[in-house]
Amino acid sequence: MVVGDVTTGTDVLVIGGGPGGYVATIRAGQLDLDVTLVEMDSYGGTCLNYGCIPSKAFISATDIAHKAGDAERMGIFADPAVDMQGMVSWKDQLVTRLTKGVESLCNGAGATLIEGRAEFSGENSARIVQEGEGQGSESIEFEHAVIATGSRPIQIPNFEFDNERILSSRDALALENVPDSMVVVGGGYIGMELATVFQKLGSDVTIVEQLDDILPTYGEEVTEVVRKRAESLGVDFHFGHAAADWEDNEDDITVHTDTEDGDGGTFDCEKCLVAVGRQPVTDTLNLDAAGIETVQGRIDTDDRARTNKEHIFAVGDVAGEPMLAHKAFKEGEVAAEVIAGEPAALDYQAIPAAVFTDPEIGTVGMTEADAEEAGFEPVVGKMPLRASGRALTLNEREGFVKVVADAETEFVLGAQIVGPEASELVAELALAIELGATLEDVAATIHVHPTLSEAVHEAAKGARGQSIHY
Ligand code: FAD
Ligand code: NAD
């Protein structure tokens, strides 16, 4: 029931308080715009509450336990016990701390924060809907709007999430007990990261993936290292298996898969995590009232993050792939700056990506094949980590750093890294691309010894035929 309507005005209405929305809010506040942020669930969005941070907390914690129990070669004999509830409560504390931090940063930027769901009622107006009887309804007139409503997991037929047997990543990250066995549908980002977590916690994990490899966009050279490590941890892979349906056996469930040869597969497990991709959230918004169009479910934008309506912007997952928090950050910033009249624009040539598997993957820019396809004559330098002193002192010997550059100009075009801290190492090469640095620039930079970053240095030198340590 709507009790009473209040109408307010704002320069910028931001819808959704995840990485795209909260960055747009803070940046708009810094640029002296009058900004209102509406969030229907929790500040920080998927990333802080149900995604990046909870998953990385679990990954770090399980890694510590696993490493301690797997260090006999280093003369350490330990059998760490994991208190799952303790781990969950530590993760929850981090999440609370960070979400409160986001709220206070938005307040500090002078934004008006409203809890509720925003839906368009016209091209320059929105209603704030608070669920629940007796709550009022507020209307906001805006000059500009930034849509940052994110994404949700895709549900495949016959696998509706029930938070009991069939879990979304959000459900899996809230489990308080380690399941004896888990089938993970999808060997993508989430499937691989969480399969590693639960296998290390003691579950018997099986991945069923419809394609013939994990992490489809990364290429065999990279995926092989991660797949083999996961296999050595005990993860059981079944490629060419598409999840079809499941049956309840009371004590456990059986997941059935379809295969090309028609035989299919059956896999028993206690829990089934379905991680087959995410889709933009647009159905909370009443987009038609504002005349915003969608293309294959996402809101298309130009290089200023503008939608088909000049004064309405869309940032983050709702604007499509890649669905990464740092891409949302950048788009949120650019949208606020464009609204403030600054000459900002999006440039997607160096969006790094990382998969927090064991070992990690970090990539940026072009692979050798991409470079060839784009008309470059690429030159490549590759440093295997088994030749890195620092990697060996970390009890790690698999993986590599590969740097791709243009042979003629030596401009760095891309990098693929697999190994410990790959997510950190890739930053140097993202900066190199952003600055238009050459192989010579990276090779001439003195790197601290002994560090993993020396492998980046050595790969750049290798591409110039000047490798010293390999
Ligand atoms: P979201 O973070 O989804 O935020 C959207 C917000 O909008 C939500 O809070 C929602 O409640 C709100 N909302 C929706 N509709 C309305 C409405 N009508 N009114 C008001 N509010 C509304 N990315 C990485 O870069 N690195 C990682 O390591 C990583 N790990 C991940 C792990 C998991 C398990 C998952 C699921 C995702 C992960 N991601 C990671 C992806 C990352 O979480 C997303 O790319 C990022 O959160 C997108 O930010 P966003 O602002 O577009 O949307
Ligand atoms: P994904 O697109 O990475 O992987 C989905 C996988 O599921 C694919 O390999 C696909 O072939 C497979 N699949 C689809 N339908 C299937 C079926 N019926 N049976 C078997 N396999 C099937 O999606 P995700 O793992 O759900 O992750 C969603 C998004 O979240 C990612 O694309 C990424 O943008 C983001 N994310 C990022 C990080 C990170 O940056 N480290 C971590 C987690 C999530």
Coordinates of C-alpha atoms in Angstrom, one line a residue, residues 84-289:
M84 CA 34.2 -23.7 8.6
Q85 CA 31.9 -21.7 10.9
G86 CA 34.9 -19.7 12.1
M87 CA 35.9 -19.1 8.5
V88 CA 32.4 -17.9 7.5
S89 CA 32.2 -15.6 10.5
W90 CA 35.7 -14.1 9.6
K91 CA 34.5 -13.6 6.0
D92 CA 31.3 -12.0 7.2
Q93 CA 33.3 -9.5 9.3
L94 CA 35.3 -8.5 6.3
V95 CA 32.2 -8.0 4.3
T96 CA 30.5 -5.9 7.0
R97 CA 33.6 -3.8 7.4
L98 CA 33.9 -3.1 3.6
T99 CA 30.2 -2.5 3.0
K100 CA 30.1 0.0 5.9
G101 CA 33.2 1.6 4.3
V102 CA 31.4 2.0 1.0
E103 CA 28.4 3.6 2.7
S104 CA 30.5 6.0 4.6
L105 CA 32.6 6.9 1.5
C106 CA 29.3 7.7 -0.3
N107 CA 28.1 9.8 2.6
G108 CA 31.4 11.5 2.8
A109 CA 31.1 12.5 -0.9
G110 CA 27.9 14.3 0.0
A111 CA 25.6 11.8 -1.6
T112 CA 22.0 11.2 -0.5
L113 CA 21.5 7.5 0.1
I114 CA 18.1 5.9 -0.2
E115 CA 17.3 2.3 0.5
G116 CA 14.8 0.8 -1.9
R117 CA 14.3 -0.1 -5.5
A118 CA 14.4 2.6 -8.1
E119 CA 12.2 2.2 -11.2
F120 CA 11.8 4.7 -14.0
S121 CA 8.5 6.5 -14.3
G122 CA 9.5 8.7 -17.2
E123 CA 12.6 9.9 -19.0
N124 CA 13.6 12.2 -16.1
S125 CA 11.8 10.6 -13.2
A126 CA 12.0 7.5 -11.0
R127 CA 10.0 6.1 -8.2
I128 CA 11.6 4.5 -5.1
V129 CA 9.7 1.4 -4.2
Q130 CA 10.0 0.1 -0.7
E131 CA 8.6 -3.3 -0.3
G132 CA 6.3 -3.9 2.7
E133 CA 2.9 -2.8 3.7
G134 CA 2.4 0.8 4.8
Q135 CA 5.7 2.1 3.3
G136 CA 5.6 5.3 1.4
S137 CA 6.7 5.9 -2.1
E138 CA 9.1 8.6 -3.1
S139 CA 9.6 10.1 -6.6
I140 CA 12.8 11.6 -7.8
E141 CA 13.2 14.0 -10.7
F142 CA 16.7 13.7 -12.2
E143 CA 18.9 15.5 -14.8
H144 CA 21.0 12.4 -15.3
A145 CA 20.8 8.8 -14.3
V146 CA 23.4 6.1 -14.0
I147 CA 22.1 2.5 -14.2
A148 CA 24.3 0.2 -12.2
T149 CA 22.0 -2.7 -11.4
G150 CA 24.6 -5.4 -12.0
S151 CA 23.9 -9.1 -12.9
R152 CA 22.5 -12.3 -11.4
P153 CA 23.4 -15.9 -12.0
I154 CA 21.9 -17.6 -15.0
Q155 CA 19.5 -20.4 -14.1
I156 CA 19.4 -23.4 -16.5
P157 CA 16.3 -25.5 -17.0
N158 CA 15.7 -28.1 -14.3
F159 CA 18.3 -26.5 -12.0
E160 CA 16.4 -23.9 -10.0
F161 CA 18.4 -22.6 -7.1
D162 CA 16.9 -23.9 -3.8
N163 CA 19.8 -23.1 -1.5
E164 CA 19.5 -26.7 -0.3
R165 CA 20.6 -29.1 -3.1
I166 CA 21.1 -26.7 -6.0
L167 CA 23.3 -23.8 -5.1
S168 CA 24.2 -20.5 -6.7
S169 CA 27.6 -19.1 -5.9
R170 CA 26.0 -16.9 -3.3
D171 CA 24.5 -20.0 -1.5
A172 CA 27.9 -21.8 -1.8
L173 CA 29.7 -18.9 -0.2
A174 CA 27.3 -19.0 2.8
L175 CA 27.6 -22.7 3.5
E176 CA 28.4 -23.3 7.2
N177 CA 29.4 -27.0 6.7
V178 CA 31.6 -28.6 4.1
P179 CA 29.6 -30.9 1.9
D180 CA 31.1 -34.4 1.5
S181 CA 30.7 -34.1 -2.3
M182 CA 29.9 -31.4 -4.8
V183 CA 29.1 -31.4 -8.5
V184 CA 30.0 -28.0 -10.0
V185 CA 28.2 -27.3 -13.3
G186 CA 30.4 -25.0 -15.4
G187 CA 34.2 -24.8 -15.4
G188 CA 34.4 -21.0 -15.8
Y189 CA 35.6 -18.4 -13.3
I190 CA 33.2 -19.3 -10.5
G191 CA 33.3 -23.0 -11.1
M192 CA 37.1 -23.2 -11.0
E193 CA 37.6 -20.8 -8.1
L194 CA 35.0 -22.5 -5.9
A195 CA 35.8 -26.0 -6.9
T196 CA 39.3 -25.4 -5.7
V197 CA 38.1 -24.0 -2.4
F198 CA 35.7 -26.9 -1.6
Q199 CA 38.2 -29.6 -2.8
K200 CA 40.8 -28.0 -0.4
L201 CA 38.2 -28.0 2.3
G202 CA 37.8 -31.8 1.9
S203 CA 34.8 -32.1 -0.5
D204 CA 35.0 -34.5 -3.4
V205 CA 34.5 -32.1 -6.2
T206 CA 33.4 -33.1 -9.8
I207 CA 33.2 -30.5 -12.5
V208 CA 30.9 -31.1 -15.5
E209 CA 31.6 -28.6 -18.3
Q210 CA 29.8 -28.7 -21.6
L211 CA 32.9 -27.5 -23.6
D212 CA 36.2 -29.4 -23.9
D213 CA 38.2 -27.3 -21.4
I214 CA 37.9 -25.0 -18.4
L215 CA 37.9 -21.2 -18.7
P216 CA 37.0 -21.1 -22.4
T217 CA 38.6 -17.7 -23.2
Y218 CA 42.0 -18.4 -21.8
G219 CA 43.6 -20.9 -24.2
E220 CA 45.2 -24.3 -23.6
E221 CA 48.7 -23.0 -22.6
V222 CA 47.2 -21.2 -19.6
T223 CA 44.4 -23.6 -18.7
E224 CA 46.6 -26.7 -18.8
V225 CA 48.6 -25.5 -15.8
V226 CA 45.4 -24.8 -13.7
R227 CA 43.6 -27.9 -14.8
K228 CA 46.5 -30.2 -14.0
R229 CA 46.9 -28.6 -10.5
A230 CA 43.2 -29.0 -9.8
E231 CA 43.4 -32.6 -10.9
S232 CA 46.3 -33.2 -8.6
L233 CA 44.2 -31.7 -5.8
G234 CA 41.6 -34.4 -6.6
V235 CA 39.1 -32.4 -8.7
D236 CA 37.4 -34.8 -11.2
F237 CA 36.7 -33.2 -14.6
H238 CA 34.1 -34.3 -17.2
F239 CA 34.2 -32.3 -20.4
G240 CA 31.6 -32.4 -23.1
H241 CA 28.9 -32.9 -20.4
A242 CA 26.0 -30.5 -20.3
A243 CA 23.9 -30.5 -17.1
A244 CA 20.5 -31.9 -18.0
D245 CA 18.5 -32.6 -14.8
W246 CA 18.8 -34.1 -11.3
E247 CA 17.0 -36.4 -9.0
D248 CA 16.6 -36.4 -5.3
N249 CA 17.7 -39.7 -3.5
E250 CA 16.9 -38.3 0.0
D251 CA 20.5 -38.7 1.3
D252 CA 22.1 -37.2 -1.8
I253 CA 21.2 -36.3 -5.4
T254 CA 22.1 -37.5 -8.8
V255 CA 23.0 -35.0 -11.5
H256 CA 22.4 -36.2 -15.1
T257 CA 24.3 -34.8 -18.0
D258 CA 23.9 -34.9 -21.8
T259 CA 26.8 -35.8 -24.0
E260 CA 27.3 -35.7 -27.8
D261 CA 27.5 -39.5 -28.0
G262 CA 24.1 -39.8 -26.4
D263 CA 25.4 -41.9 -23.4
G264 CA 25.2 -39.0 -20.9
G265 CA 26.6 -39.2 -17.4
T266 CA 25.3 -39.6 -13.8
F267 CA 27.1 -38.0 -10.8
D268 CA 26.0 -38.4 -7.2
C269 CA 26.7 -35.6 -4.8
E270 CA 25.5 -33.9 -1.6
K271 CA 25.3 -30.4 -3.2
C272 CA 25.3 -29.1 -6.8
L273 CA 26.8 -25.7 -7.5
V274 CA 25.6 -24.2 -10.8
A275 CA 27.9 -21.5 -12.2
V276 CA 27.1 -21.2 -15.9
G277 CA 27.4 -17.4 -16.3
R278 CA 25.6 -14.3 -15.2
Q279 CA 22.9 -12.1 -16.9
P280 CA 22.3 -8.4 -16.6
V281 CA 19.6 -7.2 -14.2
T282 CA 17.2 -5.0 -16.1
D283 CA 13.8 -6.2 -14.9
T284 CA 14.0 -4.2 -11.6
L285 CA 13.9 -0.9 -13.5
N286 CA 10.8 -0.4 -15.7
L287 CA 13.2 0.6 -18.5
D288 CA 10.4 1.3 -21.0
A289 CA 9.2 4.3 -19.1

